[in-house]
CSV table of C-alpha atoms in Angstrom, one decimal:
chain,number,residue,atom,x,y,z
A,111,MET,CA,0.0,0.0,0.0
A,112,ALA,CA,1.3,3.4,-0.9
A,113,GLU,CA,2.6,5.8,1.8
A,114,LEU,CA,0.2,8.5,3.0
A,115,ASP,CA,0.4,11.9,1.6
A,116,GLY,CA,-1.8,15.0,1.4
A,117,PRO,CA,-1.9,18.8,1.3
A,118,ARG,CA,0.4,20.8,3.4
A,119,LEU,CA,0.7,24.4,4.7
A,120,GLU,CA,4.0,26.0,5.6
A,121,PRO,CA,4.3,28.1,8.8
A,122,ARG,CA,3.3,31.7,8.5
A,123,SER,CA,6.4,32.7,10.4
A,124,GLY,CA,9.9,31.1,10.3
A,125,PRO,CA,10.7,27.4,10.5
A,126,ALA,CA,8.2,25.0,11.9
A,127,ARG,CA,8.1,24.7,15.7
A,128,GLN,CA,5.0,22.5,15.8
A,129,LEU,CA,3.4,20.0,13.4
A,130,VAL,CA,-0.5,19.9,13.3
A,131,VAL,CA,-1.8,16.8,11.5
A,132,PHE,CA,-5.5,16.7,10.4
A,133,LEU,CA,-7.2,13.4,10.1
A,134,HIS,CA,-10.3,13.6,7.9
A,135,GLY,CA,-13.6,11.7,8.2
A,136,TYR,CA,-15.1,8.7,6.4
A,137,GLY,CA,-15.7,9.4,2.7
A,138,ALA,CA,-13.6,12.7,2.6
A,139,ASP,CA,-9.9,13.3,1.9
A,140,GLY,CA,-7.1,15.5,3.1
A,141,ASN,CA,-8.5,18.5,1.3
A,142,ASP,CA,-11.5,18.5,3.5
A,143,LEU,CA,-9.7,19.8,6.6
A,144,ILE,CA,-6.6,21.6,5.4
A,145,ASP,CA,-8.5,25.0,5.3
A,146,ILE,CA,-8.8,24.8,9.1
A,147,GLY,CA,-5.0,25.2,9.1
A,148,ARG,CA,-5.4,28.5,7.2
A,149,ALA,CA,-8.0,29.6,9.8
A,150,TRP,CA,-5.6,28.8,12.6
A,151,GLN,CA,-2.4,30.3,11.2
A,152,GLY,CA,-3.0,33.5,13.2
A,153,LEU,CA,-3.2,31.5,16.4
A,154,LEU,CA,-0.3,29.1,15.5
A,155,PRO,CA,2.1,31.2,13.3
A,156,HIS,CA,4.9,28.7,13.8
A,157,ALA,CA,2.9,25.6,13.0
A,158,ALA,CA,3.2,23.5,9.9
A,159,PHE,CA,0.0,21.8,8.9
A,160,VAL,CA,-0.6,18.6,6.9
A,161,SER,CA,-3.8,16.7,6.1
A,162,PRO,CA,-3.0,13.2,4.7
A,163,HIS,CA,-5.5,11.3,2.6
A,164,ALA,CA,-6.6,8.0,4.3
A,165,PRO,CA,-5.1,4.9,2.7
A,166,GLU,CA,-8.2,3.2,1.3
A,167,PRO,CA,-10.9,4.1,-1.2
A,168,CYS,CA,-14.2,4.7,0.6
A,169,GLY,CA,-16.4,1.6,0.4
A,170,GLN,CA,-19.6,3.6,0.5
A,171,ALA,CA,-18.8,6.4,-1.9
A,172,ALA,CA,-17.5,6.8,-5.5
A,173,VAL,CA,-15.0,9.3,-4.3
A,174,GLY,CA,-13.3,9.9,-1.0
A,175,LYS,CA,-11.2,7.8,1.4
A,176,GLN,CA,-11.5,5.8,4.5
A,177,TRP,CA,-9.2,4.9,7.4
A,178,PHE,CA,-11.0,1.6,7.7
A,179,PRO,CA,-14.3,0.1,6.5
A,180,LEU,CA,-17.6,1.0,8.2
A,181,THR,CA,-20.5,-1.4,7.4
A,182,PHE,CA,-21.9,-1.5,11.0
A,183,ARG,CA,-22.4,-5.3,10.6
A,184,ASP,CA,-19.6,-6.2,13.0
A,185,PRO,CA,-19.4,-4.8,16.6
A,186,ASN,CA,-15.6,-5.3,16.4
A,187,GLU,CA,-15.3,-3.3,13.1
A,188,ARG,CA,-14.0,0.0,14.5
A,189,TRP,CA,-11.6,-1.7,16.9
A,190,ILE,CA,-10.2,-4.0,14.1
A,191,GLY,CA,-10.1,-1.1,11.7
A,192,ALA,CA,-8.3,1.4,13.9
A,193,ASN,CA,-5.7,-1.2,14.9
A,194,LYS,CA,-5.1,-2.1,11.2
A,195,ALA,CA,-4.8,1.5,10.1
A,196,ALA,CA,-2.6,2.7,13.0
A,197,PRO,CA,0.9,1.5,11.9
A,198,MET,CA,0.7,3.3,8.6
A,199,LEU,CA,-0.5,6.5,10.3
A,200,GLU,CA,2.3,6.1,12.9
A,201,GLY,CA,4.9,5.8,10.2
A,202,PHE,CA,3.5,8.9,8.5
A,203,LEU,CA,3.7,11.0,11.7
A,204,ASP,CA,7.2,9.9,12.4
A,205,ALA,CA,8.4,10.6,8.9
A,206,GLU,CA,6.7,14.0,8.8
A,207,LEU,CA,8.3,15.0,12.1
A,208,LYS,CA,11.7,13.9,10.9
A,209,ARG,CA,11.2,15.8,7.6
A,210,ARG,CA,10.5,19.0,9.7
A,211,ASN,CA,13.3,18.2,12.1
A,212,LEU,CA,10.9,18.3,15.0
A,213,PRO,CA,10.7,16.2,18.2
A,214,PRO,CA,7.7,13.9,18.8
A,215,SER,CA,6.5,16.4,21.5
A,216,ALA,CA,5.9,19.0,18.8
A,217,LEU,CA,3.0,17.0,17.3
A,218,ALA,CA,-0.7,17.7,17.6
A,219,LEU,CA,-3.5,15.6,16.1
A,220,VAL,CA,-6.8,17.0,15.0
A,221,GLY,CA,-9.5,14.6,13.8
A,222,PHE,CA,-13.0,14.7,12.5
A,223,SER,CA,-15.4,11.8,12.9
A,224,GLN,CA,-13.5,8.7,11.8
A,225,GLY,CA,-10.4,10.8,11.9
A,226,THR,CA,-11.1,11.5,15.6
A,227,MET,CA,-11.2,7.8,16.2
A,228,MET,CA,-7.7,7.5,14.7
A,229,ALA,CA,-6.3,10.5,16.5
A,230,LEU,CA,-7.3,9.1,19.9
A,231,HIS,CA,-6.3,5.6,19.1
A,232,VAL,CA,-2.8,6.5,17.8
A,233,GLY,CA,-2.2,9.5,20.0
A,234,LEU,CA,-2.8,7.7,23.2
A,235,ARG,CA,-0.3,4.9,22.2
A,236,ARG,CA,2.6,7.0,21.0
A,237,ALA,CA,5.8,6.7,23.1
A,238,VAL,CA,6.0,10.4,23.4
A,239,ALA,CA,2.7,12.3,24.0
A,240,PRO,CA,1.5,14.8,21.4
A,241,PHE,CA,1.2,18.2,22.9
A,242,ALA,CA,-2.6,18.1,22.3
A,243,ILE,CA,-5.4,16.2,20.5
A,244,VAL,CA,-8.5,17.9,19.3
A,245,GLY,CA,-11.4,15.6,18.2
A,246,TYR,CA,-14.5,16.8,16.4
A,247,SER,CA,-17.7,14.7,16.1
A,248,GLY,CA,-16.0,11.4,16.9
A,249,LEU,CA,-15.7,8.7,19.6
A,250,LEU,CA,-13.2,6.7,21.6
A,251,VAL,CA,-12.8,3.2,20.0
A,252,VAL,CA,-12.8,0.4,22.5
A,253,PRO,CA,-13.2,-3.3,21.9
A,254,PRO,CA,-16.7,-4.5,22.6
A,255,ASP,CA,-15.6,-7.0,25.2
A,256,ALA,CA,-12.9,-4.8,26.6
A,257,ASP,CA,-10.9,-5.9,29.6
A,258,PRO,CA,-10.5,-2.5,31.3
A,259,ASP,CA,-7.0,-3.4,32.7
A,260,LYS,CA,-5.7,-4.7,29.4
A,261,PHE,CA,-7.1,-1.7,27.6
A,262,ALA,CA,-5.5,0.7,30.1
A,263,ALA,CA,-2.2,-1.1,29.7
A,264,GLU,CA,-2.1,-0.1,26.0
A,265,ILE,CA,-2.2,3.6,26.9
A,266,LYS,CA,1.4,5.0,26.7
A,267,SER,CA,0.8,8.7,26.7
A,268,ARG,CA,-1.8,11.1,28.2
A,269,PRO,CA,-1.9,14.3,26.2
A,270,PRO,CA,-4.4,17.0,26.9
A,271,ILE,CA,-7.5,16.4,24.8
A,272,LEU,CA,-10.4,18.6,23.7
A,273,LEU,CA,-13.5,16.9,22.3
A,274,ILE,CA,-16.1,18.9,20.4
A,275,HIS,CA,-19.5,17.7,19.2
A,276,GLY,CA,-22.7,19.0,17.8
A,277,ASP,CA,-25.7,18.4,20.0
A,278,GLN,CA,-27.8,17.6,16.9
A,279,ASP,CA,-25.3,15.2,15.3
A,280,GLU,CA,-27.3,12.6,13.5
A,281,LEU,CA,-24.4,10.3,12.5
A,282,ILE,CA,-22.5,10.0,15.8
A,283,PRO,CA,-24.8,11.1,18.6
A,284,ALA,CA,-23.5,13.6,21.1
A,285,GLN,CA,-23.7,10.9,23.8
A,286,ALA,CA,-20.4,9.6,22.2
A,287,LEU,CA,-18.7,12.8,23.5
A,288,PHE,CA,-19.7,12.0,27.1
A,289,GLN,CA,-18.7,8.3,26.8
A,290,ALA,CA,-15.3,9.3,25.4
A,291,SER,CA,-14.8,12.0,28.0
A,292,SER,CA,-15.6,9.6,30.9
A,293,GLY,CA,-13.5,6.8,29.3
A,294,LEU,CA,-10.5,9.1,28.9
A,295,ALA,CA,-10.9,10.5,32.4
A,296,ALA,CA,-10.9,6.9,33.8
A,297,LEU,CA,-7.6,6.3,32.0
A,298,GLY,CA,-6.1,9.4,33.7
A,299,VAL,CA,-6.1,11.4,30.4
A,300,PRO,CA,-6.8,15.2,30.9
A,301,VAL,CA,-9.9,15.9,28.8
A,302,GLU,CA,-12.1,18.9,28.1
A,303,TRP,CA,-15.2,19.1,26.0
A,304,HIS,CA,-17.5,21.5,24.2
A,305,LEU,CA,-21.0,20.9,22.9
A,306,SER,CA,-22.0,23.0,19.9
A,307,ALA,CA,-25.7,24.0,20.2
A,308,GLY,CA,-27.8,23.4,17.1
A,309,ILE,CA,-24.9,21.8,15.1
A,310,GLY,CA,-25.1,18.4,13.4
A,311,HIS,CA,-22.2,16.3,12.1
A,312,GLY,CA,-19.9,19.2,11.4
A,313,ILE,CA,-17.8,22.0,12.8
A,314,ASP,CA,-19.1,25.5,13.6
A,315,GLN,CA,-17.2,28.7,14.1
A,316,GLU,CA,-17.3,28.4,17.9
A,317,GLY,CA,-15.9,24.8,17.7
A,318,LEU,CA,-13.3,26.0,15.3
A,319,ARG,CA,-12.2,28.8,17.7
A,320,HIS,CA,-12.1,26.5,20.7
A,321,GLY,CA,-9.9,24.0,18.9
A,322,GLY,CA,-7.4,26.6,17.6
A,323,GLU,CA,-7.1,28.3,21.0
A,324,PHE,CA,-6.7,24.9,22.8
A,325,LEU,CA,-3.7,24.1,20.5
A,326,ALA,CA,-2.3,27.6,20.8
A,327,ARG,CA,-2.3,27.4,24.6
A,328,ARG,CA,-0.4,24.1,24.6
A,329,ALA,CA,2.0,24.5,21.7
A,330,PRO,CA,5.7,24.1,22.5
A,331,GLN,CA,7.7,27.0,21.2
A,332,SER,CA,11.1,25.2,20.9
A,333,SER,CA,12.1,23.4,17.7
A,334,VAL,CA,15.2,21.9,19.2
A,335,ARG,CA,15.3,18.1,18.9
C-alpha cells in the first residue's frame, strides 16, 4: 500500500516549531480539513499543517477515502479497523516530524469523525505524547468485550484532549462525547469538551475557535530536537 500523503501548509512565520496533523472523516480526503490550518495560522504562526489522505478508497462512496471500512455489521469493526490503520499513520507521523526536524513532542493531532477515532487511538499509544489532541464529532474506539485493565495497559501517553461535538449530530450522537470523556478520564487522560448547540455532524465557528485556542495554549515553542 502506498505511503500516506496530502496537502500541506507552511508556517506563517519562520521554520516550523509545531506540526499539526489533520485526520479527515469517512468518505472525505485530506483536502476536507486543510483549510482549518489556514483559519488557525494567526493563532499558530509557527505551525506546519498537513492533512493526509486516508489509505483506502471509501467503500460507500464513489470518491473519498476511509481509514477503515464501516459497514456496522460487526461490533468489532471499529476496533479491528483502527488497529489495522494505526501502523501506517504512525509511520507517516514519524516521517513528517523527521522531515521537519521536530521532536515527537511538537506533534498535535486534529480529527473529524473517523479521523477523531484514529487521532485518539494513535495519539494515546505514542511513546511520546502529542502536545494536544482535538477531536471533532468522533468517539473513543474500544473493543466491545474490553478488559479494562488490558485496555488501560495499552495507553502509553496522556496528552491534553479537547472533544467537540454538535448536539444535533445525526451520525455520531452527542452521547459519544460524554462516553469518550468519561472513558478518557478513567484512564487518567486530561480531557475537556465543548458541545456546539444546534450543530449536526460538522464544525461550527465556535468549535473551530475552541480547537485553535486549545492548541495555541499548549503548543511548545522550541524546535530543538
